[in-house]
XYZ file of C-alpha atoms in Angstrom:
599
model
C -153.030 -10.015 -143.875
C -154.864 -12.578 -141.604
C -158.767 -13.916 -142.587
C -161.009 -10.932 -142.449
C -162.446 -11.930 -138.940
C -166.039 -12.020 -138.569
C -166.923 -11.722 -134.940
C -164.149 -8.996 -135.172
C -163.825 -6.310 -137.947
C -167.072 -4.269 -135.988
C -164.688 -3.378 -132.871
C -162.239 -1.335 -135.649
C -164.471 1.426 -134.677
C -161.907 2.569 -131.628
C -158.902 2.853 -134.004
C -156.543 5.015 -132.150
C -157.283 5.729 -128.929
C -156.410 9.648 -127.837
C -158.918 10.273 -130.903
C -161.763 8.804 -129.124
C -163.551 8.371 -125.878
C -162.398 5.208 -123.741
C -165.101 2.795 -122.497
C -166.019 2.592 -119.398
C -168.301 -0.684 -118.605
C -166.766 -4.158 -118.393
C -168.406 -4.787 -121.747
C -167.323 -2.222 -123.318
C -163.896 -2.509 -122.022
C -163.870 -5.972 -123.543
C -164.799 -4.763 -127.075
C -161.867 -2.200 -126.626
C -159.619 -4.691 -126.074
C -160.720 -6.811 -129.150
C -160.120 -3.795 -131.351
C -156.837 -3.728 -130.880
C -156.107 -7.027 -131.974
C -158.025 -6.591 -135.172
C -156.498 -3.183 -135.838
C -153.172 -5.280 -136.165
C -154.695 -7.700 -138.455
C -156.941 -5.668 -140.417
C -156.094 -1.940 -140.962
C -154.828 -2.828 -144.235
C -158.695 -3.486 -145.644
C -159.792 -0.706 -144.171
C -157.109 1.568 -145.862
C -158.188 -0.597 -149.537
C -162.028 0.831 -149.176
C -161.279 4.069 -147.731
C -158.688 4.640 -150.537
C -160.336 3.089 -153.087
C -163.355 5.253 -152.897
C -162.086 8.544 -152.545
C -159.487 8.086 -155.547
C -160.962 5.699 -157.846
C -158.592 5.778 -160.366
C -155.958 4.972 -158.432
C -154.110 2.054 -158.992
C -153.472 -0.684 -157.101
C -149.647 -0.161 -156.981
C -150.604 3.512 -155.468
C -153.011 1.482 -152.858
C -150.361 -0.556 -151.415
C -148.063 2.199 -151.213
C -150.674 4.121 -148.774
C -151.722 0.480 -146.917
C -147.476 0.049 -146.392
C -147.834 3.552 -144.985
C -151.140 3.274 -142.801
C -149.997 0.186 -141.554
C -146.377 1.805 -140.196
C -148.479 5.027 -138.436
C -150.738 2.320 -136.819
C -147.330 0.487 -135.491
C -146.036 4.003 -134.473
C -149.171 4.248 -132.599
C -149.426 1.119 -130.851
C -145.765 1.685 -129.727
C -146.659 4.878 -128.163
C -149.990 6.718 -127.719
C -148.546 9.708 -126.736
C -146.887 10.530 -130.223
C -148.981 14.210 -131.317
C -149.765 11.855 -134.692
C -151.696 9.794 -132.645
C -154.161 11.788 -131.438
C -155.736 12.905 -134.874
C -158.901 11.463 -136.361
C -158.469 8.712 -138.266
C -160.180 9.867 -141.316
C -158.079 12.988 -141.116
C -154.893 10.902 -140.974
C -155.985 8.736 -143.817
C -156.551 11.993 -146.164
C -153.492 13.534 -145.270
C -151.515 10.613 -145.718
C -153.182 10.645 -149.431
C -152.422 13.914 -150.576
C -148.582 13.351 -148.931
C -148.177 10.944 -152.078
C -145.723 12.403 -154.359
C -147.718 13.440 -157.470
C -150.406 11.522 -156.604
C -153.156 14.883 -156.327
C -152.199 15.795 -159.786
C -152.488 13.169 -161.452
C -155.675 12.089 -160.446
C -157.526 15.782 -159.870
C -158.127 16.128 -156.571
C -155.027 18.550 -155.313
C -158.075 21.136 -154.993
C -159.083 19.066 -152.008
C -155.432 18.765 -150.480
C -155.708 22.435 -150.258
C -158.398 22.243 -147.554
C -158.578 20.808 -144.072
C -160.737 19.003 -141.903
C -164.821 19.505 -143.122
C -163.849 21.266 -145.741
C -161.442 18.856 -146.988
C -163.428 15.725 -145.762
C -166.970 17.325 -147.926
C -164.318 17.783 -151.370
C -163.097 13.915 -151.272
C -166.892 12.962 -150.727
C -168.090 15.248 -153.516
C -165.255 14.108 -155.995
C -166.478 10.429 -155.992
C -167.897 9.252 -158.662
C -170.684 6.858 -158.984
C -170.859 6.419 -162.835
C -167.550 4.275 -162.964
C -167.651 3.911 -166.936
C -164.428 5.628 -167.050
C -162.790 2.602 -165.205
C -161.637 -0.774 -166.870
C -164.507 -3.715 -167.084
C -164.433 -5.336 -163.603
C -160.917 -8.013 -164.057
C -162.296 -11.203 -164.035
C -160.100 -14.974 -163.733
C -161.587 -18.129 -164.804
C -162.533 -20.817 -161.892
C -159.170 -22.458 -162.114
C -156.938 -19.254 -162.070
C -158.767 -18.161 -159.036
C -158.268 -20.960 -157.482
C -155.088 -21.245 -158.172
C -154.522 -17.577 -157.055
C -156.078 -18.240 -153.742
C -154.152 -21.242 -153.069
C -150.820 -19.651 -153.750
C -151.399 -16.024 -152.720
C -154.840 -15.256 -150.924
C -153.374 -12.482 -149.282
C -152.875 -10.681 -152.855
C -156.357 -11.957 -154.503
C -158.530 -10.669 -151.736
C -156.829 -7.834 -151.629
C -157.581 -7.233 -155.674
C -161.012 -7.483 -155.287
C -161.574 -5.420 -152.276
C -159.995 -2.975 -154.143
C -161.572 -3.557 -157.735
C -165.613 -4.031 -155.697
C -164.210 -0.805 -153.613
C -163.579 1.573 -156.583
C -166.663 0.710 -158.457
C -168.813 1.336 -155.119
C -167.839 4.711 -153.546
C -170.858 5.144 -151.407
C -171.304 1.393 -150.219
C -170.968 1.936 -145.841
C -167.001 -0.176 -144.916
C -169.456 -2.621 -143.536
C -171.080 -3.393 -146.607
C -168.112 -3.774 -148.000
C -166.020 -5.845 -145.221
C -169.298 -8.286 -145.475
C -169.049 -9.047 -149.146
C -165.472 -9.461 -148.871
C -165.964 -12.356 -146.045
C -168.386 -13.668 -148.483
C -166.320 -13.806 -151.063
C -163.460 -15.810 -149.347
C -166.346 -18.113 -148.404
C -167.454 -19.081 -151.750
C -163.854 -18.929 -152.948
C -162.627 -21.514 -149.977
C -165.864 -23.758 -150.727
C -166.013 -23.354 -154.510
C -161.983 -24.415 -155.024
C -162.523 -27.911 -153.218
C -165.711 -28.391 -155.829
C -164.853 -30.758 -158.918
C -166.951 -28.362 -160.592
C -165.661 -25.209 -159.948
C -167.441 -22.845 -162.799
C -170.844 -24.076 -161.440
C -169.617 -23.747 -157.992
C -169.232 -19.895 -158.341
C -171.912 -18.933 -160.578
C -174.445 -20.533 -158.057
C -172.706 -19.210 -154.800
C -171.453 -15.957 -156.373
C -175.171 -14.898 -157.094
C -176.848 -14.077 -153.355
C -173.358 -12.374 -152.775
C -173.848 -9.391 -155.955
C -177.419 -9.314 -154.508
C -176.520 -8.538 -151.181
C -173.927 -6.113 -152.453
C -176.299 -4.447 -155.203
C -179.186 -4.605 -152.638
C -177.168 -2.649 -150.253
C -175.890 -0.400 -152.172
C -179.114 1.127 -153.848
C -180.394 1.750 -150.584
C -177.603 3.336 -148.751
C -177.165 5.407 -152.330
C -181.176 6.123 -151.713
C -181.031 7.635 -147.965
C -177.785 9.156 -147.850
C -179.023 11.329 -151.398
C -182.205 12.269 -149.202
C -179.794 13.077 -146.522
C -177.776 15.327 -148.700
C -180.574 17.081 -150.258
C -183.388 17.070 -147.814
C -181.752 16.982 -144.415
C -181.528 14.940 -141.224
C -185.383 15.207 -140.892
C -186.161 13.815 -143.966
C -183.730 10.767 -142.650
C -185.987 10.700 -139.194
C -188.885 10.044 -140.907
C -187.421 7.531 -143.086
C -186.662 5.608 -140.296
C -189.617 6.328 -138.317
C -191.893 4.429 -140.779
C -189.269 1.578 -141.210
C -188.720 0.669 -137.544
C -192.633 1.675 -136.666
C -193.399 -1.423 -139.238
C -190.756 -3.059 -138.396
C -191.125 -2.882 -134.020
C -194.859 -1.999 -133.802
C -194.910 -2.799 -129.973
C -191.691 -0.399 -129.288
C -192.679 2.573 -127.375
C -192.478 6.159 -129.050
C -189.999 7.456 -126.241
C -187.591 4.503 -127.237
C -188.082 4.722 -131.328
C -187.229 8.543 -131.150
C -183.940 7.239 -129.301
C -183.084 4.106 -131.253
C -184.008 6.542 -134.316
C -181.648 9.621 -133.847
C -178.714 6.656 -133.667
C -179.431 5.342 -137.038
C -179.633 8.877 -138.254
C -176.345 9.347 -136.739
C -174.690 6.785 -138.272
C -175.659 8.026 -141.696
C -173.584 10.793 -141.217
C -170.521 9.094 -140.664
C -171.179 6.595 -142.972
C -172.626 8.624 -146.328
C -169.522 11.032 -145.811
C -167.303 8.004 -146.333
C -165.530 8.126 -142.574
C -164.791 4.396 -142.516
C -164.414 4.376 -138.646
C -167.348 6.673 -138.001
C -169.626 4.526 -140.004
C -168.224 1.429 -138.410
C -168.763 2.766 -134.789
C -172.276 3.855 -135.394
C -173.487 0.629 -137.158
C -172.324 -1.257 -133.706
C -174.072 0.961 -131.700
C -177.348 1.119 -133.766
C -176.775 -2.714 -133.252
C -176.111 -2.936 -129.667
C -178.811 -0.339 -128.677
C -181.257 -2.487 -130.472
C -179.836 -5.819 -128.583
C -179.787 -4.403 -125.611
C -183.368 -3.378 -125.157
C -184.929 -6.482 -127.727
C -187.950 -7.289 -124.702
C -189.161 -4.068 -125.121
C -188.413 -3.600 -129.042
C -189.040 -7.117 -130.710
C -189.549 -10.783 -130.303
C -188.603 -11.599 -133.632
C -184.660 -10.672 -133.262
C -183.486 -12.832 -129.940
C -181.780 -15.382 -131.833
C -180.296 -12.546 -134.154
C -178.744 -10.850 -131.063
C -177.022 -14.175 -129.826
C -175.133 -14.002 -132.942
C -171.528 -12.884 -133.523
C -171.143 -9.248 -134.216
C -171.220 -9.132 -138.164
C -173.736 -11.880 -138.534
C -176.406 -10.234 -136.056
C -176.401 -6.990 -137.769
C -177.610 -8.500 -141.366
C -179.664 -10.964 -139.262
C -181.787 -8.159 -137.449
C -181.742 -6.252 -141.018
C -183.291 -9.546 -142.812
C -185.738 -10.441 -139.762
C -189.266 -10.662 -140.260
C -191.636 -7.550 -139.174
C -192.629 -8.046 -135.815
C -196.363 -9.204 -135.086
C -198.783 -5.966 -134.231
C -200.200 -5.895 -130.935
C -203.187 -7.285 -129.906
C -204.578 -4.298 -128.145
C -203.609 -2.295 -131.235
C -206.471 -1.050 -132.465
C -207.162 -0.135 -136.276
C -206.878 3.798 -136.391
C -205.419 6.292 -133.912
C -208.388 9.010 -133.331
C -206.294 11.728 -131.705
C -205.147 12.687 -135.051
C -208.424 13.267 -136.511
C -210.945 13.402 -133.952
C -209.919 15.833 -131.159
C -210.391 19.028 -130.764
C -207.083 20.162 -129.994
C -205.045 18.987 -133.177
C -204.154 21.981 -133.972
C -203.049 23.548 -130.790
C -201.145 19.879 -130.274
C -199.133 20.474 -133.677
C -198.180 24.516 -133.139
C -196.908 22.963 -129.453
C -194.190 20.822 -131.040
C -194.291 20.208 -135.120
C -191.755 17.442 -135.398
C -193.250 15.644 -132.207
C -196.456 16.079 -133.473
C -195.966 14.639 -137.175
C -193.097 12.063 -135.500
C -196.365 10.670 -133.940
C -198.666 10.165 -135.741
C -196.002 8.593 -138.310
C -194.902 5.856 -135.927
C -199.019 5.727 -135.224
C -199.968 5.422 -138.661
C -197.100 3.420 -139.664
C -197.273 0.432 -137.207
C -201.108 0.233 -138.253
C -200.169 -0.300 -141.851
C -197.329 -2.626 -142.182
C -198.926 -3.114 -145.672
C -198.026 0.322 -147.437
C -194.999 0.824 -148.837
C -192.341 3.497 -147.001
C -192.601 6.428 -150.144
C -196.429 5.792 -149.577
C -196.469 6.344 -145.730
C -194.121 9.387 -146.379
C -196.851 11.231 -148.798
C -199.375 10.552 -145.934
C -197.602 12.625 -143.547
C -197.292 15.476 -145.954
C -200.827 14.774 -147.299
C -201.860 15.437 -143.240
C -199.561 18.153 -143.111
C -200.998 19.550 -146.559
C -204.271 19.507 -144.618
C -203.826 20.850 -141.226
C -202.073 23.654 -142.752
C -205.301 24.009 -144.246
C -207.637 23.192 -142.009
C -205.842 25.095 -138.569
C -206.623 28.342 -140.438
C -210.275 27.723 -140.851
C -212.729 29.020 -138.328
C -213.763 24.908 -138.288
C -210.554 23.148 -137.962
C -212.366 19.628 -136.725
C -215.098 20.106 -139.382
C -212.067 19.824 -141.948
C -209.553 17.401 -140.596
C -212.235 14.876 -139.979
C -212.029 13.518 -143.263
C -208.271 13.007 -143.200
C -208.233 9.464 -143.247
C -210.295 10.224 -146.583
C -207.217 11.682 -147.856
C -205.102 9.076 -146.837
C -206.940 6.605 -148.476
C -207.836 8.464 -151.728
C -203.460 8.789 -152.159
C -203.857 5.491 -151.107
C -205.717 3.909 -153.898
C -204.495 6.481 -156.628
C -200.589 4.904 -155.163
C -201.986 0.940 -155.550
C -203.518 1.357 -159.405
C -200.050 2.732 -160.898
C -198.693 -0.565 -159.225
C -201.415 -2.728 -160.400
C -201.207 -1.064 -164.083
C -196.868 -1.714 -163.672
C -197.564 -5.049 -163.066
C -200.180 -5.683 -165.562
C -197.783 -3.967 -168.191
C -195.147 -6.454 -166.852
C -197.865 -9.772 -167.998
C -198.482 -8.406 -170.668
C -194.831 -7.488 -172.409
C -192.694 -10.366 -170.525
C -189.444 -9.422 -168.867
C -187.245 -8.321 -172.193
C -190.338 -6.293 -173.655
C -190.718 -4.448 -169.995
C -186.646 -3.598 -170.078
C -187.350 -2.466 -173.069
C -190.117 -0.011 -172.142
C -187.906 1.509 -169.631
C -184.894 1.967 -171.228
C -186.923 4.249 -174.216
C -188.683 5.680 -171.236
C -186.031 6.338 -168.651
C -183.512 7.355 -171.567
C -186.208 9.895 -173.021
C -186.630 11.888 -169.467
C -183.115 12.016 -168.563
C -181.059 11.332 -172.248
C -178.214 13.508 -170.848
C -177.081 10.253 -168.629
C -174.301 7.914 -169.757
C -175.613 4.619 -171.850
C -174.503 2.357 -168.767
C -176.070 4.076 -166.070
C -179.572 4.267 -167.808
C -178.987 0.392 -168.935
C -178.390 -0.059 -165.014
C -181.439 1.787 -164.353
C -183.834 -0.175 -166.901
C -182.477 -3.515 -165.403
C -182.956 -2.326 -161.598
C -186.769 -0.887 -162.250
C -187.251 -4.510 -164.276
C -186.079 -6.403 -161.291
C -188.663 -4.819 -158.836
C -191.138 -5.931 -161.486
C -190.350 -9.342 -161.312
C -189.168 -9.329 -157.766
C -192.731 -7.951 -156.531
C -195.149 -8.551 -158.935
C -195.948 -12.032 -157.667
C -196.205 -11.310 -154.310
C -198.953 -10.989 -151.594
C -197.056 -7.935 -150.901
C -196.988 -6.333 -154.220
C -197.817 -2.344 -153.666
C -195.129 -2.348 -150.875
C -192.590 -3.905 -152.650
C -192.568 -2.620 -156.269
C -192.941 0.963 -154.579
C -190.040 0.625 -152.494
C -187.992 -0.835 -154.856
C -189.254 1.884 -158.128
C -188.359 4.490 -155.328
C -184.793 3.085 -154.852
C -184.116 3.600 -158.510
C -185.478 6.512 -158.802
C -183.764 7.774 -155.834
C -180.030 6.220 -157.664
C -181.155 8.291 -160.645
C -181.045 11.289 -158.468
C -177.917 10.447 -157.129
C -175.914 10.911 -153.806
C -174.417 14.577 -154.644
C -177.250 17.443 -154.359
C -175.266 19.008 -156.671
C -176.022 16.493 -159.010
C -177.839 17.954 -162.597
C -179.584 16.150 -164.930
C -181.958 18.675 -166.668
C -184.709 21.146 -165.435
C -187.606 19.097 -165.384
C -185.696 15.923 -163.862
C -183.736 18.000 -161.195
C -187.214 18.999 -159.874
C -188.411 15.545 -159.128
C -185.338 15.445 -157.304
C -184.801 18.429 -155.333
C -188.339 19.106 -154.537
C -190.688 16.631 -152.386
C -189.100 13.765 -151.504
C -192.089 11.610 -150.803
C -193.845 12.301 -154.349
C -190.414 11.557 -155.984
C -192.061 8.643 -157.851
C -195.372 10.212 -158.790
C -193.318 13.502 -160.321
C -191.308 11.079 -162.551
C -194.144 9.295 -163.265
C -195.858 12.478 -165.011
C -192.275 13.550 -166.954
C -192.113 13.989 -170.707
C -189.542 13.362 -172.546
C -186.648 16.294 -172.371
C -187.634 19.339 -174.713
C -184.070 20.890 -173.749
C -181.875 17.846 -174.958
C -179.620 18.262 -178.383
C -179.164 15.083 -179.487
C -175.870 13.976 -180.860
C -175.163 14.467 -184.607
C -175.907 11.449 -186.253
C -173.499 8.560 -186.880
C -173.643 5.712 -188.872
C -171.317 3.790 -186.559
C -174.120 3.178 -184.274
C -175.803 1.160 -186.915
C -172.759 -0.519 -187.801
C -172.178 -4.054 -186.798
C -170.228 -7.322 -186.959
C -169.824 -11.008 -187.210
C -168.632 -10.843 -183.316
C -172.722 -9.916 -182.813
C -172.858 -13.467 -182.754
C -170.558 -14.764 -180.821
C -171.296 -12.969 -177.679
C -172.578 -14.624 -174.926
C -176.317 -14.598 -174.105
C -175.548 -12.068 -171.689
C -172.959 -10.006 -173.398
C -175.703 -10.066 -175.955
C -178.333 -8.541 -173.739
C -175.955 -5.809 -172.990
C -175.301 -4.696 -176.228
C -178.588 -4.796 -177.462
C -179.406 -2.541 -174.372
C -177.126 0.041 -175.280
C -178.151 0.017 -178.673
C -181.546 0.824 -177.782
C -180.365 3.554 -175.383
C -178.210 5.098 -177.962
C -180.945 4.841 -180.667
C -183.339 6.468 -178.494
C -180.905 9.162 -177.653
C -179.885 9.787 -181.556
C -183.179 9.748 -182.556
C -184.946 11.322 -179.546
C -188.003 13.076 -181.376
C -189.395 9.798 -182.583
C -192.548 8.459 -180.499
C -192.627 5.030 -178.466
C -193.844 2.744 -181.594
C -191.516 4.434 -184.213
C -188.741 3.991 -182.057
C -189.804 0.201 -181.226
C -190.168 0.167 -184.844
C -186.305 0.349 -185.194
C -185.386 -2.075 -182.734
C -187.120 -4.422 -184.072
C -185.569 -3.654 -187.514
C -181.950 -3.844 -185.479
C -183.231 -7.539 -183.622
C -184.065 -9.167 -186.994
C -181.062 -7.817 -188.750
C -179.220 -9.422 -185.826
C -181.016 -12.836 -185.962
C -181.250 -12.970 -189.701
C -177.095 -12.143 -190.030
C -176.042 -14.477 -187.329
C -178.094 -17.185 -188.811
C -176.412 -16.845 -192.200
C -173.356 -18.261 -194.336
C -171.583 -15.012 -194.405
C -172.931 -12.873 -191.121
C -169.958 -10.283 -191.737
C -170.962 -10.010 -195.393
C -174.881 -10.113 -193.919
C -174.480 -7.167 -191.335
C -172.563 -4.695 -193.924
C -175.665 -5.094 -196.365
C -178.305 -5.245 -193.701
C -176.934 -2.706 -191.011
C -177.463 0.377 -192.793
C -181.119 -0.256 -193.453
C -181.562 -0.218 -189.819
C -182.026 3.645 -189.610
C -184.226 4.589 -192.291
């Protein structure tokens, strides 16, 4: 396989031509031509992610068999156009060539989906991912020197590993995502293996790449689990607010445009259709490019870059400055007579409005809080429309707004504070007995992911001039991962409620939760308060981990205990840990000490 190409792997999206329709304009003939070449040199990382998300436990020996396979058809193709193969859908071909593998369905548990076609079958490999991966190996890892050495003597096979390995472990991350991470990753690996120091080398440059990659992935998990379980509109909206902040001098005529093409391309790409997702991203991409003077001065030097770079360029750009002839608050909504006759006219026009209005006036709230205004104004003008005063009662809207407003800004302000006052560990630690008392019937690693995740937004945020925006965006990505992708996704009652039933006040319905009167904890084991001299030998952050999951499954075992008594315990478990490790005998230390831990 050649070097992922990075002014190439976006033209993939015309993979097999009788499947799709041929460009017309010079420009567009030029990209078609382009494709092919990288189809040649790259079909075989497209068949790694596509694979390695729909059958995670797959290994790679089963992988290459398929890539061998995909990369033959695609040959077949090239040859001759006309073959009745050819003119299938790629994603079709790809799932048909999966469940052709001998055994293969049965041994991983997904033959029920071989026994569909096309939707059908395409819905049942999206619905049998996975995104708790706990039942997959830890993540392989090679010291500096073997990777380099690996790289140097087979590049081909390493990349190939851990597009596969990063591929399983993310089944909802969008091909681009994923094709981006890998470039990255033969960057730093290229770089890093010239370095004298090579384990600094990596730590350093590895870092903004798992960002980017964890970054990505919450959010794409975020919209495409409102997509699933609220529907295209909700999606609209979404991205009404975000390009409204985003482009405040775009006209409404174009956002609606450039807006039902990034709602497009979540279809494609939440679904898993590698070349769907692909073609969409380019054209959300090119459509923005291609009409920047009227959308945004911030993004011209974005849109002179090669394909893959201008898309995270445009993504990472700054908001665009708000028009001078702006002015502060859009009256129509409030103070005309005709509101109401306006709304019954066209609804989704109506509210579509006045979100890009309100939004592009306040590129200070946060996108969950822009989202509860336009069902606080809906709230009221179903209200208010059946009153024999309508204008006497929408009037004071922007009352409303700011009232949800304010209440919004003090939980931040109160997060934060809590975050100054307990330090980074003691916060974690406040979420984990938190998150892990609402919604105990989740696996230890996914609530220890969550605890970290709402932690980070704390100490992402809570410094900034921005601080509302950010730490409510970010709260509402993990609250959004802890609803999952699926909508068929359960948790328990009063959790599957905050996630099913108002998107916008997501946060604020968590917010209120209890702990989980329905739960049965586990019967109780002494194991968990069971420990050994290799306590003390783990790393820092091995460490961390462990003492996460301890508090997760102490909280879990002992779920009827409040807040302090369970803190209570931890700290027990902490000083038995420091107290062991620092003495002469720490296996002889933890069997005497551990099981005081628990009473």
């Amino acid at each position: 396989m050649k070097l992922l190409k990075l002014t190439g792997f976006i033209f993939f999206l015309f993979f097999l031509t009788e499947s799709l329709t041929l460009p017309t304009q010079p420009r567009d003939v030029e990209n078609f031509n382009s494709t092919q070449k990288f189809i040649e040199d790259n079909i075989e990382y497209i068949t790694i992610i596509a694979f390695a998300q729909y059958v995670q436990e797959a290994t790679f020996e089963e992988m290459e068999k398929l890539v061998k396979d995909m990369v033959e058809y695609k040959d077949r193709c090239m040859a001759d156009k006309t073959l009745p193969e050819c003119s299938k859908l790629p994603n079709n071909v790809l799932q048909e060539k999966i469940c052709a593998m001998e055994g293969l369905p049965q041994k991983h548990n997904f033959s029920h989906c071989c026994s569909k076609v096309d939707a059908q079958r395409r819905h049942c490999f999206f619905y049998n991912k996975k995104s708790d991966v706990g039942f997959l190996p830890p993540f392989p890892t090679l010291d500096p020197e073997e990777k380099c050495q690996a790289y140097e003597s087979n590049r081909e096979s390493l990349l190939n590993h851990f597009l596969y390995e990063v591929a399983r472990r993310n089944p909802f991350v969008f091909a681009p995502t994923l094709l981006t991470v890998a470039a990255h990753f033969e960057e730093v690996a290229k770089s890093c293996c010239e370095e004298q120091n090579k384990v600094d080398c990596f730590q350093t440059r590895a870092i903004p790449v798992t960002q980017y990659l964890k970054a990505f992935s919450s959010y794409q998990k975020h919209v495409c689990g409102a997509l699933l379980k609220f529907g295209t509109k909700v999606v609209h909206f979404i991205y009404i607010a975000i390009l409204s902040q985003k482009f405040p001098k775009i006209e409404f005529k174009e956002l609606i445009s450039l807006v039902e093409d990034v709602s497009s391309n979540y279809d494609g790409c939440c679904e898993g259709d590698v070349v769907q997702c692909i073609r969409d991203t380019s054209k959300v991409m090119n459509h923005i490019c291609s009409k920047q003077d009227s959308i945004s001065s911030k993004i011209k030097e974005c849109c002179e870059k090669k394909i893959l770079e201008r898309g995270q360029c445009i993504i990472n750009s700054n908001k665009d400055d708000r028009p001078k002839d702006l002015s502060l608050r859009e009256g129509k909504f409030t103070d005309s007579e005709n509101v109401c006759q306006e709304r019954d006219a066209d609804p989704d026009t109506f509210f579509a409005k006045f979100t890009f209005e309100y939004s592009r006036r306040h590129p200070d709230l946060s996108i969950p809080e822009l989202l509860r205004i336009v069902q606080i104004y809906k709230d009221l003008l179903r209200n208010c429309c059946n009153t024999e005063n309508p204008p006497g009662c929408y009037r004071y809207a922007e009352d409303k707004f700011n009232e949800t407003t304010e209440k919004s800004l003090k939980m931040v302000q109160q997060e934060c504070k809590h975050f100054q006052n307990l330090g980074k560990d003691g916060l974690k630690y406040h979420y984990l007995i938190r998150l892990t008392k609402i919604a105990p019937q989740l696996s230890t690693e996914e609530l220890v992911s969550l605890g970290e995740k709402m932690v980070t937004a704390f100490t992402t945020c809570c410094t900034l001039s921005e601080e509302f925006a950010c730490v409510d965006n970010l709260a509402d990505l993990v609250f959004g991962e802890l609803c999952g992708v699926n909508e068929n996704r359960t948790i328990n009652p009063a959790v599957d409620h905050c996630c099913k039933t108002n998107f916008a006040f997501r946060r604020p319905c968590f917010e209120s939760l209890k702990a989980d009167k329905t739960y049965v904890p586990p019967p109780f084991s002494q194991d968990l308060f069971t420990f050994h001299a290799d306590m003390c030998q783990s790393q820092n952050e091995e460490l961390q981990r462990k003492t996460d999951r301890f508090l997760v499954n102490l909280v879990k075992l002992k779920h009827e205990l409040t807040d302090e008594e369970l803190q209570s315990l931890f700290t027990n478990f902490a000083n038995v840990v420091d107290k062991c490790c620092k003495a002469e005998s720490p296996e002889v230390c933890f069997n005497e000490e551990s099981p005081k831990i628990g009473n």
